[in-house]
XYZ file of C-alpha atoms in Angstrom:
138
model
C 54.120 -74.079 -60.548
C 55.804 -76.418 -62.638
C 53.660 -79.149 -64.071
C 53.509 -82.157 -66.532
C 50.909 -82.270 -69.227
C 49.915 -85.283 -71.015
C 47.581 -85.032 -73.986
C 46.081 -87.945 -75.555
C 44.173 -87.731 -78.846
C 42.009 -89.927 -81.045
C 41.070 -88.659 -83.889
C 38.797 -90.367 -86.073
C 39.101 -89.332 -89.952
C 36.921 -91.303 -92.328
C 37.129 -94.910 -91.214
C 40.734 -94.263 -89.665
C 41.702 -93.940 -86.238
C 44.664 -92.127 -85.124
C 45.810 -92.102 -81.750
C 48.872 -90.630 -80.059
C 50.057 -89.229 -76.466
C 52.216 -86.228 -76.114
C 53.843 -85.149 -72.792
C 55.338 -81.738 -71.849
C 56.512 -79.584 -69.220
C 54.867 -76.664 -68.378
C 54.194 -73.743 -65.704
C 50.431 -73.708 -64.245
C 49.163 -70.243 -63.001
C 46.089 -69.115 -61.153
C 44.674 -66.243 -62.703
C 41.485 -65.959 -60.132
C 38.532 -67.484 -61.970
C 40.801 -69.395 -64.221
C 44.049 -71.434 -64.572
C 46.415 -70.931 -67.174
C 48.802 -73.636 -68.796
C 51.967 -72.337 -70.721
C 54.176 -75.014 -72.663
C 55.756 -75.457 -75.590
C 55.127 -78.632 -78.399
C 57.304 -78.641 -81.321
C 58.790 -75.245 -80.765
C 55.297 -73.805 -80.764
C 54.031 -72.081 -77.561
C 50.860 -72.963 -76.505
C 48.650 -72.021 -73.806
C 45.309 -73.675 -72.365
C 43.218 -71.424 -69.842
C 40.866 -73.595 -68.009
C 37.685 -72.384 -66.667
C 36.318 -75.416 -64.676
C 33.130 -73.435 -63.367
C 32.295 -72.861 -67.026
C 32.913 -76.291 -68.291
C 35.122 -73.992 -70.772
C 38.777 -74.384 -72.180
C 40.589 -71.787 -74.351
C 43.789 -72.782 -76.242
C 46.003 -70.160 -78.186
C 49.123 -70.853 -80.207
C 52.090 -68.709 -80.292
C 50.711 -65.936 -78.183
C 48.698 -64.612 -81.115
C 44.760 -63.927 -80.528
C 44.042 -64.905 -84.038
C 45.157 -68.204 -82.999
C 42.691 -68.569 -80.110
C 39.991 -71.530 -79.888
C 37.482 -71.686 -77.110
C 36.106 -74.790 -76.463
C 32.455 -74.823 -74.905
C 30.001 -77.588 -75.186
C 27.332 -76.760 -78.242
C 29.807 -73.587 -79.737
C 31.436 -73.713 -83.162
C 34.551 -71.741 -83.072
C 36.272 -70.842 -86.384
C 40.056 -69.660 -87.010
C 42.419 -69.508 -89.643
C 45.051 -72.023 -88.266
C 48.542 -71.597 -88.788
C 50.401 -74.857 -89.811
C 53.798 -75.845 -91.422
C 51.930 -76.041 -94.472
C 50.367 -72.530 -94.462
C 46.935 -71.239 -93.225
C 44.078 -73.536 -92.975
C 40.521 -72.313 -92.377
C 39.266 -74.714 -89.530
C 36.226 -74.940 -87.249
C 35.753 -76.446 -84.104
C 32.204 -77.613 -83.051
C 32.685 -78.630 -79.300
C 30.396 -81.416 -78.312
C 31.584 -81.543 -74.531
C 33.989 -79.999 -72.370
C 34.111 -82.274 -68.849
C 36.601 -81.708 -66.102
C 36.879 -85.014 -64.529
C 38.938 -83.577 -61.351
C 40.269 -80.186 -60.686
C 42.777 -79.612 -58.254
C 44.474 -77.043 -59.773
C 45.854 -75.393 -56.683
C 47.741 -78.836 -56.238
C 48.895 -79.134 -59.904
C 46.282 -81.651 -60.790
C 43.374 -81.892 -63.144
C 42.071 -83.784 -65.843
C 39.298 -82.890 -68.504
C 37.909 -84.692 -71.647
C 37.275 -82.799 -74.612
C 35.253 -83.983 -77.542
C 34.814 -81.693 -80.900
C 34.138 -82.267 -84.558
C 36.919 -80.647 -86.986
C 35.561 -78.528 -89.995
C 37.320 -77.387 -93.038
C 35.416 -75.305 -95.575
C 32.597 -76.282 -93.745
C 32.972 -80.293 -94.507
C 33.430 -82.293 -91.353
C 37.073 -83.768 -91.455
C 37.395 -85.465 -88.054
C 36.021 -86.614 -85.145
C 38.509 -85.619 -81.954
C 38.405 -86.812 -78.571
C 41.222 -85.002 -76.202
C 42.462 -85.956 -72.813
C 44.157 -83.366 -71.113
C 45.925 -84.347 -67.618
C 48.227 -82.279 -65.582
C 50.514 -83.590 -62.905
C 52.758 -81.794 -60.305
C 56.370 -81.588 -61.175
C 59.049 -81.712 -58.279
C 61.786 -79.141 -57.949
Protein backbone atom coordinates (compact mmCIF):
# COMPACT_ATOMS: atom_id res chain seq x y z
CA UNK A 1 0.00 0.00 0.00
CA UNK A 2 1.29 3.47 -0.88
CA UNK A 3 1.69 5.78 2.12
CA UNK A 4 3.14 9.10 3.17
CA UNK A 5 5.55 9.19 6.09
CA UNK A 6 6.18 12.25 8.25
CA UNK A 7 9.25 12.27 10.46
CA UNK A 8 9.49 15.04 13.06
CA UNK A 9 12.76 15.18 14.94
CA UNK A 10 13.86 17.18 17.96
CA UNK A 11 17.52 16.78 18.76
CA UNK A 12 19.22 18.44 21.69
CA UNK A 13 22.97 18.78 21.25
CA UNK A 14 24.46 20.46 24.29
CA UNK A 15 22.27 23.51 24.83
CA UNK A 16 21.14 23.76 21.20
CA UNK A 17 17.82 22.36 19.97
CA UNK A 18 17.58 21.28 16.33
CA UNK A 19 14.10 20.55 14.93
CA UNK A 20 13.13 19.40 11.46
CA UNK A 21 10.34 17.63 9.59
CA UNK A 22 10.72 15.32 6.60
CA UNK A 23 7.88 13.99 4.45
CA UNK A 24 8.37 11.18 1.94
CA UNK A 25 6.26 8.68 0.02
CA UNK A 26 6.75 5.00 0.60
CA UNK A 27 5.27 1.52 0.49
CA UNK A 28 3.87 -0.26 3.56
CA UNK A 29 3.78 -4.07 3.63
CA UNK A 30 2.25 -6.50 6.12
CA UNK A 31 4.81 -9.11 7.21
CA UNK A 32 2.67 -11.14 9.59
CA UNK A 33 3.75 -9.99 13.07
CA UNK A 34 5.30 -6.79 11.75
CA UNK A 35 4.84 -4.08 9.11
CA UNK A 36 7.61 -2.93 6.79
CA UNK A 37 7.81 0.61 5.42
CA UNK A 38 10.20 1.17 2.52
CA UNK A 39 11.09 4.68 1.28
CA UNK A 40 13.90 6.83 -0.13
CA UNK A 41 15.29 9.92 1.58
CA UNK A 42 18.07 11.88 -0.14
CA UNK A 43 18.56 8.97 -2.58
CA UNK A 44 19.23 6.58 0.31
CA UNK A 45 16.90 3.63 0.83
CA UNK A 46 15.43 3.34 4.33
CA UNK A 47 13.25 0.65 5.76
CA UNK A 48 11.38 0.83 9.03
CA UNK A 49 9.99 -2.39 10.45
CA UNK A 50 7.30 -1.86 13.07
CA UNK A 51 6.63 -4.40 15.82
CA UNK A 52 3.70 -2.84 17.74
CA UNK A 53 3.11 -5.86 20.01
CA UNK A 54 6.72 -5.58 21.23
CA UNK A 55 6.95 -1.75 21.26
CA UNK A 56 9.92 -2.15 18.94
CA UNK A 57 11.16 -0.46 15.76
CA UNK A 58 13.95 -1.60 13.42
CA UNK A 59 15.57 0.79 10.95
CA UNK A 60 17.87 -0.26 8.11
CA UNK A 61 19.67 1.89 5.53
CA UNK A 62 20.57 0.84 1.99
CA UNK A 63 19.45 -2.76 2.50
CA UNK A 64 22.59 -3.38 4.60
CA UNK A 65 22.37 -5.52 7.71
CA UNK A 66 25.42 -3.61 9.00
CA UNK A 67 23.27 -0.43 8.91
CA UNK A 68 20.52 -1.98 11.07
CA UNK A 69 19.45 -0.24 14.29
CA UNK A 70 16.93 -1.77 16.70
CA UNK A 71 14.99 0.55 18.96
CA UNK A 72 13.61 -1.19 22.06
CA UNK A 73 13.21 0.49 25.46
CA UNK A 74 16.24 -0.04 27.67
CA UNK A 75 18.46 -1.41 24.87
CA UNK A 76 21.63 0.25 23.57
CA UNK A 77 22.40 -0.65 19.95
CA UNK A 78 25.79 0.11 18.35
CA UNK A 79 26.53 0.38 14.64
CA UNK A 80 29.20 1.74 12.30
CA UNK A 81 26.92 4.29 10.64
CA UNK A 82 27.67 5.29 7.03
CA UNK A 83 27.42 9.03 6.34
CA UNK A 84 28.53 11.37 3.54
CA UNK A 85 31.59 12.10 5.68
CA UNK A 86 32.53 8.45 6.18
CA UNK A 87 31.76 5.71 8.70
CA UNK A 88 31.04 6.82 12.26
CA UNK A 89 30.69 4.48 15.27
CA UNK A 90 27.37 5.39 16.89
CA UNK A 91 25.28 3.92 19.70
CA UNK A 92 21.55 4.44 20.15
CA UNK A 93 20.37 4.06 23.76
CA UNK A 94 16.58 3.77 23.49
CA UNK A 95 14.63 5.40 26.29
CA UNK A 96 11.16 4.69 24.89
CA UNK A 97 9.26 3.37 21.87
CA UNK A 98 5.56 4.17 22.17
CA UNK A 99 2.88 3.43 19.58
CA UNK A 100 0.23 6.18 19.88
CA UNK A 101 -2.08 4.43 17.47
CA UNK A 102 -1.73 1.60 15.01
CA UNK A 103 -4.05 1.01 12.10
CA UNK A 104 -1.42 -0.40 9.79
CA UNK A 105 -3.98 -2.32 7.71
CA UNK A 106 -5.53 1.08 6.84
CA UNK A 107 -2.12 2.67 6.24
CA UNK A 108 -2.21 4.74 9.45
CA UNK A 109 0.05 4.71 12.48
CA UNK A 110 2.03 6.98 14.75
CA UNK A 111 4.77 6.30 17.22
CA UNK A 112 7.15 8.28 19.37
CA UNK A 113 10.74 7.28 19.83
CA UNK A 114 13.22 8.79 22.27
CA UNK A 115 16.87 7.85 22.51
CA UNK A 116 20.31 9.08 23.51
CA UNK A 117 22.93 9.14 20.77
CA UNK A 118 26.53 8.27 21.62
CA UNK A 119 29.77 8.47 19.67
CA UNK A 120 32.87 6.82 21.16
CA UNK A 121 30.79 6.17 24.32
CA UNK A 122 30.23 9.91 24.82
CA UNK A 123 26.64 11.20 24.65
CA UNK A 124 26.32 13.69 21.81
CA UNK A 125 22.56 14.15 21.48
CA UNK A 126 19.17 13.51 23.04
CA UNK A 127 16.61 12.79 20.34
CA UNK A 128 12.82 12.60 20.15
CA UNK A 129 11.34 11.34 16.91
CA UNK A 130 7.71 11.22 15.84
CA UNK A 131 6.92 8.86 12.97
CA UNK A 132 3.47 9.20 11.39
CA UNK A 133 2.11 7.20 8.45
CA UNK A 134 -0.85 8.24 6.30
CA UNK A 135 -2.49 6.42 3.34
CA UNK A 136 -2.00 7.85 -0.14
CA UNK A 137 -4.84 7.80 -2.62
CA UNK A 138 -4.25 6.44 -6.09
